PDB file of C-alpha atoms in Angstrom:
ATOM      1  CA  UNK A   1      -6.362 -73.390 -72.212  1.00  0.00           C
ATOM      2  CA  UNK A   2      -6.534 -69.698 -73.325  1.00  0.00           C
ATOM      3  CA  UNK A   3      -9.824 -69.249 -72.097  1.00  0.00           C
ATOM      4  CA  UNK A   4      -8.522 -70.076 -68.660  1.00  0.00           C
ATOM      5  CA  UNK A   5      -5.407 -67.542 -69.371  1.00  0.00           C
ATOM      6  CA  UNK A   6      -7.864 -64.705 -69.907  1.00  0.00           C
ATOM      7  CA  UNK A   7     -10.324 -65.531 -66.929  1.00  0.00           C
ATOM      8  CA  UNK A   8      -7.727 -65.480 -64.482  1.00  0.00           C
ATOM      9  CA  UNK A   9      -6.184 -61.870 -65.946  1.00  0.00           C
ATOM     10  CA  UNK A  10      -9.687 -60.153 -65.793  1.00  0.00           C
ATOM     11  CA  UNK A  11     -10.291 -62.217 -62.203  1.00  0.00           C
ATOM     12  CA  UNK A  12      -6.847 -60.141 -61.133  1.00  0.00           C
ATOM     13  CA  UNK A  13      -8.065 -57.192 -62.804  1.00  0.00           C
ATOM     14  CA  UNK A  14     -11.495 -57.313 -61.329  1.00  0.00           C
ATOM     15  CA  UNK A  15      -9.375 -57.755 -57.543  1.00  0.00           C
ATOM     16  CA  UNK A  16      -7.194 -54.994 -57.787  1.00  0.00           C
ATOM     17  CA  UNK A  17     -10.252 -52.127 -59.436  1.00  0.00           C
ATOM     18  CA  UNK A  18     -12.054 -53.720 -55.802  1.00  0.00           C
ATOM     19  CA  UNK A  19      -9.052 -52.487 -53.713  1.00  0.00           C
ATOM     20  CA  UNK A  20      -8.551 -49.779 -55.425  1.00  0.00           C
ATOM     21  CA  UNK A  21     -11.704 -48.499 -54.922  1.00  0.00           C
ATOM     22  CA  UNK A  22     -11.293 -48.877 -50.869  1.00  0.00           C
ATOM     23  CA  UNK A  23      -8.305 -47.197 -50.564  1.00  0.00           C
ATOM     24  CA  UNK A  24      -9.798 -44.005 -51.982  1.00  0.00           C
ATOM     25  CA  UNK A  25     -12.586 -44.376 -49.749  1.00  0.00           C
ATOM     26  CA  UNK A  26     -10.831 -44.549 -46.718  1.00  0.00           C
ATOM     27  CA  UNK A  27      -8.532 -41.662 -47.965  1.00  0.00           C
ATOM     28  CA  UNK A  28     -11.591 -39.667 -49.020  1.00  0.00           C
ATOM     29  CA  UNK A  29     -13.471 -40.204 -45.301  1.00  0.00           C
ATOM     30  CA  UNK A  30     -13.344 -37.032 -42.865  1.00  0.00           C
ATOM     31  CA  UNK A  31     -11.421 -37.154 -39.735  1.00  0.00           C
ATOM     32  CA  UNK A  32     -13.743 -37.581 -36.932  1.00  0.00           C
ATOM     33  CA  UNK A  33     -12.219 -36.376 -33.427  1.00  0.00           C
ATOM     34  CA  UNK A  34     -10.105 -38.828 -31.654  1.00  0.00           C
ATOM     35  CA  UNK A  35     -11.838 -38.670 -27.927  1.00  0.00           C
ATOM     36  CA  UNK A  36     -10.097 -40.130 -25.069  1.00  0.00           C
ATOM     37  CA  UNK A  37     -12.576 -42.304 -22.781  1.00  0.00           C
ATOM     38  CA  UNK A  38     -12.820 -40.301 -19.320  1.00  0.00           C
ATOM     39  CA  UNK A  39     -12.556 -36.617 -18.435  1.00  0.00           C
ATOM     40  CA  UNK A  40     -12.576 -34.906 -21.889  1.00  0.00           C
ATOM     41  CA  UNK A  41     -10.870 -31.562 -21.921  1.00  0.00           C
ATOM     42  CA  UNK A  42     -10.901 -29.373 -24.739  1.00  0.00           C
ATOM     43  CA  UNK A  43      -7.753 -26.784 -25.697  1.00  0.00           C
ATOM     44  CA  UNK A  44      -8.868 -23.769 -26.074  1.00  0.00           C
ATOM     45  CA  UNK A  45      -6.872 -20.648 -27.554  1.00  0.00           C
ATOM     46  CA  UNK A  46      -6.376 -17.003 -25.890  1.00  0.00           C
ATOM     47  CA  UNK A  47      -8.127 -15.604 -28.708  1.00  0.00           C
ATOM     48  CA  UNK A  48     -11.615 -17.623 -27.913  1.00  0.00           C
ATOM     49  CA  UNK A  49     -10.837 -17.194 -24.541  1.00  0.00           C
ATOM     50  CA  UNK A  50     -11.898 -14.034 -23.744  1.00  0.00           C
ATOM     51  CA  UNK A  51     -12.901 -12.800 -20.399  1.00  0.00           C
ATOM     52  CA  UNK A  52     -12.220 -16.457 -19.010  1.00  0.00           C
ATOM     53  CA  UNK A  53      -9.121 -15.438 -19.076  1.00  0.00           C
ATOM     54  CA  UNK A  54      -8.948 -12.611 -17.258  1.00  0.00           C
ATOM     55  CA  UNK A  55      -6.287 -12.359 -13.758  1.00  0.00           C
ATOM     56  CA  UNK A  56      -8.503 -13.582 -10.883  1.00  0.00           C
ATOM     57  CA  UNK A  57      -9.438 -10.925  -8.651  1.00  0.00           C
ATOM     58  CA  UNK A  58      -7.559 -10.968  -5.454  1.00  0.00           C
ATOM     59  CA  UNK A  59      -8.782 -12.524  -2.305  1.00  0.00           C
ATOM     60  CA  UNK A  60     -10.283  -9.878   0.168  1.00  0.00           C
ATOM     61  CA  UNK A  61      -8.238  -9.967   3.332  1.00  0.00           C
ATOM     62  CA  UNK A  62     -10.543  -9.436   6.340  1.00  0.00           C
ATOM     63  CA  UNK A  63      -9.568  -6.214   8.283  1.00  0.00           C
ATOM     64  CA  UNK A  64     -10.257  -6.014  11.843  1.00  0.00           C
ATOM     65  CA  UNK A  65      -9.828  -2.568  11.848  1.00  0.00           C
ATOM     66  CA  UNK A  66     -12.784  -0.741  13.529  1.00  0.00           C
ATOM     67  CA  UNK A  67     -13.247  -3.756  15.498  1.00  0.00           C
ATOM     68  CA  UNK A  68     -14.841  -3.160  19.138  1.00  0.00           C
ATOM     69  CA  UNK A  69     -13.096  -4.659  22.273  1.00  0.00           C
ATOM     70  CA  UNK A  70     -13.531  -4.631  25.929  1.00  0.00           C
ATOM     71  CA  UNK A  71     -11.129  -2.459  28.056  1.00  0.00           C
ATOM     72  CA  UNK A  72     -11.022  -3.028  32.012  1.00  0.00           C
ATOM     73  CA  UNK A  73      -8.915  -0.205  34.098  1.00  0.00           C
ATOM     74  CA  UNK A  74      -7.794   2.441  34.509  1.00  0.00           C
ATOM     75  CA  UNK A  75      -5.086   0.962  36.631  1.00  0.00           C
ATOM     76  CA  UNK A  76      -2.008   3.755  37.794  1.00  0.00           C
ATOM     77  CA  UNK A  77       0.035   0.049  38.602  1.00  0.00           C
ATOM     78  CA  UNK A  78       1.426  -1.981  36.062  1.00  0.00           C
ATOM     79  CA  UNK A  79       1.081  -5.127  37.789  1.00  0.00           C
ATOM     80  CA  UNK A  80      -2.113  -4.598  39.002  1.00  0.00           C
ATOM     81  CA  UNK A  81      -2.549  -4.687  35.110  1.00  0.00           C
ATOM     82  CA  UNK A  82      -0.568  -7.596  34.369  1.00  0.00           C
ATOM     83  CA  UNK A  83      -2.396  -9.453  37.453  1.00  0.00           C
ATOM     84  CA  UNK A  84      -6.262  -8.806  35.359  1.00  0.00           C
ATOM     85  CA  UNK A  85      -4.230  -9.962  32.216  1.00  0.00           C
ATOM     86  CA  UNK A  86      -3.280 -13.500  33.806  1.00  0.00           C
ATOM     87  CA  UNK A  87      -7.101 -14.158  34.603  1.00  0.00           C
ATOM     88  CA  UNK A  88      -8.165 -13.238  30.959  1.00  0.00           C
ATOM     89  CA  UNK A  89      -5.503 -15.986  29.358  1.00  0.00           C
ATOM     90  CA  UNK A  90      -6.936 -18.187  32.153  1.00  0.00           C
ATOM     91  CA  UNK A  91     -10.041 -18.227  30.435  1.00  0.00           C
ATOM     92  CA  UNK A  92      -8.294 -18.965  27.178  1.00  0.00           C
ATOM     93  CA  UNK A  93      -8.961 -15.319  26.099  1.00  0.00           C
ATOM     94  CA  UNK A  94      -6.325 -12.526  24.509  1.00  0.00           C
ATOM     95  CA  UNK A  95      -5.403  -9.633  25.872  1.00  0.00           C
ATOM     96  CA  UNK A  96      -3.272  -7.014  26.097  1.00  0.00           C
ATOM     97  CA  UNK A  97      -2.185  -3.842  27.871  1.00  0.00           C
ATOM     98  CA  UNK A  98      -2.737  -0.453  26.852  1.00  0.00           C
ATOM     99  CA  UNK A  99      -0.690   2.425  28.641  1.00  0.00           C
ATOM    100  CA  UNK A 100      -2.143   5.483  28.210  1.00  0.00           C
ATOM    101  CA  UNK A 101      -0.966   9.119  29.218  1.00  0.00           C
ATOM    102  CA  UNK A 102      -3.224  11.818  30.261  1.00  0.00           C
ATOM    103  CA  UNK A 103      -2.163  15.779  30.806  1.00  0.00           C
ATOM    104  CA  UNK A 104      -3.444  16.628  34.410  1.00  0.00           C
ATOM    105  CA  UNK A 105      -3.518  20.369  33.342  1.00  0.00           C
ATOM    106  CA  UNK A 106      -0.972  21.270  36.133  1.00  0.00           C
ATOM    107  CA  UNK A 107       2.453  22.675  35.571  1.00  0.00           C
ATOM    108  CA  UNK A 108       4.888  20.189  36.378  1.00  0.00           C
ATOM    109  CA  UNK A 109       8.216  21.804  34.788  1.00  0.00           C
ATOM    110  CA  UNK A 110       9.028  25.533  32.798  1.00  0.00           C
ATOM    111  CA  UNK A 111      11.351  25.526  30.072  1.00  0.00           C
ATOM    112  CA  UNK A 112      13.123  28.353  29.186  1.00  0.00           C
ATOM    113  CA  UNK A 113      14.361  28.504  25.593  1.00  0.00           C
ATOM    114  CA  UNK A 114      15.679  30.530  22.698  1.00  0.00           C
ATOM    115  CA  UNK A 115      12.928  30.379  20.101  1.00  0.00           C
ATOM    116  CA  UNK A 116      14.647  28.155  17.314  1.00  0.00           C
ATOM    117  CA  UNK A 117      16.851  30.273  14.980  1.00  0.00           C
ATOM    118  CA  UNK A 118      16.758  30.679  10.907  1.00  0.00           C
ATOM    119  CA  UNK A 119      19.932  28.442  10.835  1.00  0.00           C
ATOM    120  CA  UNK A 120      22.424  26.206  12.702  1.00  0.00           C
ATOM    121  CA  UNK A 121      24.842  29.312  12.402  1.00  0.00           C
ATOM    122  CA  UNK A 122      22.509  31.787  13.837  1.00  0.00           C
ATOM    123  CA  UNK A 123      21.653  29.163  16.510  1.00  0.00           C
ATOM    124  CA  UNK A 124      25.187  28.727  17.235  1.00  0.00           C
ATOM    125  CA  UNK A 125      25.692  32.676  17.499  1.00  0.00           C
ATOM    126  CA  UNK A 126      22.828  33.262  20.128  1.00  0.00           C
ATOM    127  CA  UNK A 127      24.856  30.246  22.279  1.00  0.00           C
ATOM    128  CA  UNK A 128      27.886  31.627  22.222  1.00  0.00           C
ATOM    129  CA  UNK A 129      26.732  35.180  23.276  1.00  0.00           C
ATOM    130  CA  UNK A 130      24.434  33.576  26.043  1.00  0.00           C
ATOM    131  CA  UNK A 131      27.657  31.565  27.235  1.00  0.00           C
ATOM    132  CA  UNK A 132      29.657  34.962  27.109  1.00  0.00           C
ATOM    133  CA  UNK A 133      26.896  36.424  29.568  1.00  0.00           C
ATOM    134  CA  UNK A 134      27.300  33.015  31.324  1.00  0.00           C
ATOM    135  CA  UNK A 135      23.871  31.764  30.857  1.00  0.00           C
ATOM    136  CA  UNK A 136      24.419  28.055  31.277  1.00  0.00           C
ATOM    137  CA  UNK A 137      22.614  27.369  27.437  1.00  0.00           C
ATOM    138  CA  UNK A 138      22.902  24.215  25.067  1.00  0.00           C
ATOM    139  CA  UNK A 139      21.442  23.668  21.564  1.00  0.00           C
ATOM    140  CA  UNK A 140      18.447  22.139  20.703  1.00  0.00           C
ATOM    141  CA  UNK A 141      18.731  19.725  18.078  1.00  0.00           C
ATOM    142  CA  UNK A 142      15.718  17.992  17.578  1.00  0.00           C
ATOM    143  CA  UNK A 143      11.943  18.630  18.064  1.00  0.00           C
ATOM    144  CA  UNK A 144       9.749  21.447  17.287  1.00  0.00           C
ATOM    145  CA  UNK A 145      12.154  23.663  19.159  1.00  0.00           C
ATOM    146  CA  UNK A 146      15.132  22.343  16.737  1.00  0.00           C
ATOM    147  CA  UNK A 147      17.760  25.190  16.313  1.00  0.00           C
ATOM    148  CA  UNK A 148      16.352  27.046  19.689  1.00  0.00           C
ATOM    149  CA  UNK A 149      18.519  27.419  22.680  1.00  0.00           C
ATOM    150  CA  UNK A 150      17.806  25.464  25.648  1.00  0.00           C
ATOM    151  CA  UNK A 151      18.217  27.485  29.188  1.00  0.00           C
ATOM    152  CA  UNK A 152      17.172  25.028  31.524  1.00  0.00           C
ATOM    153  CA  UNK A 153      13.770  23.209  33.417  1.00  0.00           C
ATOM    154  CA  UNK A 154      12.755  24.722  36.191  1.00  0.00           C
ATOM    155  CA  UNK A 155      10.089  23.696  38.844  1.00  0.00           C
ATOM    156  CA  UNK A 156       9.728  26.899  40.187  1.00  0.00           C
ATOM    157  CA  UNK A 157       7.525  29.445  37.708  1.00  0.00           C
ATOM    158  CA  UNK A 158       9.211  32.572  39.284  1.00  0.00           C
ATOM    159  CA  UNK A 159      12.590  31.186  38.857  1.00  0.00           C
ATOM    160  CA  UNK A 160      11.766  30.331  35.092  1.00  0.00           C
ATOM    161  CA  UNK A 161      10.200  33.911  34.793  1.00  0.00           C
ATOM    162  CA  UNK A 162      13.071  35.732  36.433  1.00  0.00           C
ATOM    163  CA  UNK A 163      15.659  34.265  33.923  1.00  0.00           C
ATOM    164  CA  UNK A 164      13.139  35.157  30.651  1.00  0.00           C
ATOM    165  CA  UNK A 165      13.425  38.488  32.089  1.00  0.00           C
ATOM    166  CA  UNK A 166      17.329  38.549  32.688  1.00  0.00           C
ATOM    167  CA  UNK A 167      18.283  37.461  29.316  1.00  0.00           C
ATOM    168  CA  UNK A 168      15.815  39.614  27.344  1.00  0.00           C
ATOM    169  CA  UNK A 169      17.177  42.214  29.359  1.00  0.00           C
ATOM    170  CA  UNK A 170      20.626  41.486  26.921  1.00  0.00           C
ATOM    171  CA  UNK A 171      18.668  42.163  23.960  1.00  0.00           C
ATOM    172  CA  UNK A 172      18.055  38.343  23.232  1.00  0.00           C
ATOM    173  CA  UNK A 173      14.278  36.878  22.743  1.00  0.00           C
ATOM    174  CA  UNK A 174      13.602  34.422  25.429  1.00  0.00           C
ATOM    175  CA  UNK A 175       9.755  31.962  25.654  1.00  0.00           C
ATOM    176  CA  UNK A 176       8.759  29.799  28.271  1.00  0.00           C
ATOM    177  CA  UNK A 177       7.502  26.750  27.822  1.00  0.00           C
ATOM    178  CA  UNK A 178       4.871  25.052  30.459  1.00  0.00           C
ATOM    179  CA  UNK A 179       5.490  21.257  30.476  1.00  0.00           C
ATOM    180  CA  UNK A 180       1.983  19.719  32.388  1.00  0.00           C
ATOM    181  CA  UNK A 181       1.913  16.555  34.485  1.00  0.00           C
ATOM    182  CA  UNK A 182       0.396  13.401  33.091  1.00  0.00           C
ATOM    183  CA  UNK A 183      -1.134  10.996  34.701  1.00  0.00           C
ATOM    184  CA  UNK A 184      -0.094   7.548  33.448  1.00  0.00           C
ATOM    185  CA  UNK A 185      -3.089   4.390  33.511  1.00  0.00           C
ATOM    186  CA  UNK A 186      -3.220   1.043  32.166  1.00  0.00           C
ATOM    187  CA  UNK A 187      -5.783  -0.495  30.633  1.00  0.00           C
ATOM    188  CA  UNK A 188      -5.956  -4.217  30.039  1.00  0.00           C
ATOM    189  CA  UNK A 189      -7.796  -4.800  26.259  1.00  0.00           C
ATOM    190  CA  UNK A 190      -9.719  -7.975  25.458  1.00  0.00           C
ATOM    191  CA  UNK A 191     -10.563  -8.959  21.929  1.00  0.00           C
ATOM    192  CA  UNK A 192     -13.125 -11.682  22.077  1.00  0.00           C
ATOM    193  CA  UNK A 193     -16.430  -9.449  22.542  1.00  0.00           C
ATOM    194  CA  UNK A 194     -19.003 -11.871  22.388  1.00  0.00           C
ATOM    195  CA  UNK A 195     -17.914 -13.650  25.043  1.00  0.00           C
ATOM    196  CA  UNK A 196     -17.406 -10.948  27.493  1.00  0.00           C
ATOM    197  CA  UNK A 197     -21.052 -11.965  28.820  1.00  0.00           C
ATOM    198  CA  UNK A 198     -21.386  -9.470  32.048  1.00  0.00           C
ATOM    199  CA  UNK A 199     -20.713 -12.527  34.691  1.00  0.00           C
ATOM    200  CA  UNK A 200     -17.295 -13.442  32.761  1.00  0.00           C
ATOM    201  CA  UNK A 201     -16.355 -10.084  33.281  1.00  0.00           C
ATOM    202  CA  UNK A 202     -17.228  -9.933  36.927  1.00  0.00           C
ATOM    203  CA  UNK A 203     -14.874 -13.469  36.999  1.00  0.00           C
ATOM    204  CA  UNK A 204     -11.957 -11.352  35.402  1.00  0.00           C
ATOM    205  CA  UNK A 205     -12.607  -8.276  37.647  1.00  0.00           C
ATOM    206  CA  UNK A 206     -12.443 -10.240  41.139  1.00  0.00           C
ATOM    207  CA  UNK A 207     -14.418  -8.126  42.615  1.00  0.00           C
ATOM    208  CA  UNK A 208     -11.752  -5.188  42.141  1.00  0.00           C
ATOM    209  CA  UNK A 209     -14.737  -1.763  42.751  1.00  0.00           C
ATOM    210  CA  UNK A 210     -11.887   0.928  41.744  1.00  0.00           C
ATOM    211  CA  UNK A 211     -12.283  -0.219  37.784  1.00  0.00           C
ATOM    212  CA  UNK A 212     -15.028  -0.561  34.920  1.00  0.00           C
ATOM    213  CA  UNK A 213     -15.073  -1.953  31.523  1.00  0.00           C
ATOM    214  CA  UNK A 214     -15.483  -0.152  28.661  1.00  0.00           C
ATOM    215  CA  UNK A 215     -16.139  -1.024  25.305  1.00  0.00           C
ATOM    216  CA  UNK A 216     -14.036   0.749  22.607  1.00  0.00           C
ATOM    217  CA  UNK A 217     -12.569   0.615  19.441  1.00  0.00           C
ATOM    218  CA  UNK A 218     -10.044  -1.636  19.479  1.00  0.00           C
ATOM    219  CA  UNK A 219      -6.213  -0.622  19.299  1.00  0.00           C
ATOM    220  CA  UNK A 220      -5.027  -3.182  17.061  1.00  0.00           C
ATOM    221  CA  UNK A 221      -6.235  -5.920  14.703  1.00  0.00           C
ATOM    222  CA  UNK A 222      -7.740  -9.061  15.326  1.00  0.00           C
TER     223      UNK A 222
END
């Protein structure tokens, strides 16, 4: 019976040197990574980063400026304008209208005018001596001429002249200043070049002789 006793202690003891010995194994193994099946992404830190993370450069906004467009005129009526404008959006194309004012060169108005004073006090002396002369005179308050003295627009160039001459004549420095006519025209712009093909534009035209097109920069973007 004792020989049984002892076989059965050194069968435990043999069992439990066995388990032992797997439990330091598996304690002893490396971790291997733990990969998720499917799209694998790996963290990666700012330091390793480097230039990948670096703020994305903006996206380049397209500028029209510079741009060419088709101008048909010059028209001196606005509706005769507004009349080629209606056939371009007919054709599903944009347009606008461009009013532009030209100087004629000819003397349409004088004005006669204090040249503008040092200060609002000195501007406000001159007036009230020019009103004690009675010179029919105002302030000029805004402009290049700001802090002048306004005398008046006159038509006539002698009539302009003779009053320069009467109120220098009180010791008081007078300028005239020639105002020139300008001739007002409107031009109707189109934006879509390409497909301006020479027989679209004799569509849009209508057979209207008194205007051309002209290709030009265009006046606003896209």
């Amino acid at each position: 019976m004792r020989w049984i006793f002892f076989t059965l202690v050194f069968g435990n003891l043999l069992l439990l040197a066995m388990f032992w010995q797997k439990q330091s194994d598996v304690n002893a193994a490396p971790l291997s990574a733990l990969e998720i099946p499917g799209t694998v992404k790996r963290l990666q830190l700012v330091s390793e980063a480097g230039d990948s993370l670096q703020p994305a450069a903006p996206r380049e906004l397209t500028d029209h400026r510079g741009s060419l467009c088709y101008v048909a005129g010059p028209y001196a009526d606005d509706l005769d304008a507004r009349h080629l404008l209606a056939r371009v959006s007919a054709l599903s194309l944009h347009g606008r209208i461009n009013i532009v004012d030209i100087a004629s060169g000819e003397p349409s108005e004088y004005w006669v005018h204090v040249p503008p004073r040092a200060t609002r006090e000195e501007a406000l002396r001159t007036l009230k001596e020019l009103q004690k002369r009675k010179f029919d005179s105002y302030i000029i308050t805004q402009g290049d001429l700001a802090e002048g003295v306004s005398l008046g627009l006159f038509r006539n160039k002698e009539s302009a002249y003779g009053l320069q001459k009467e109120v220098e004549g009180s010791g008081i420095p007078v300028e005239v200043l020639v105002v020139n006519k300008s001739v007002r025209e409107y031009w109707v712009e189109v934006i879509e070049v390409s497909q301006l093909n020479e027989r679209m534009r004799e569509r849009i035209q209508a057979g209207d002789k008194e205007i051309s097109w002209e290709l030009v920069e265009c006046s606003r973007a896209g």
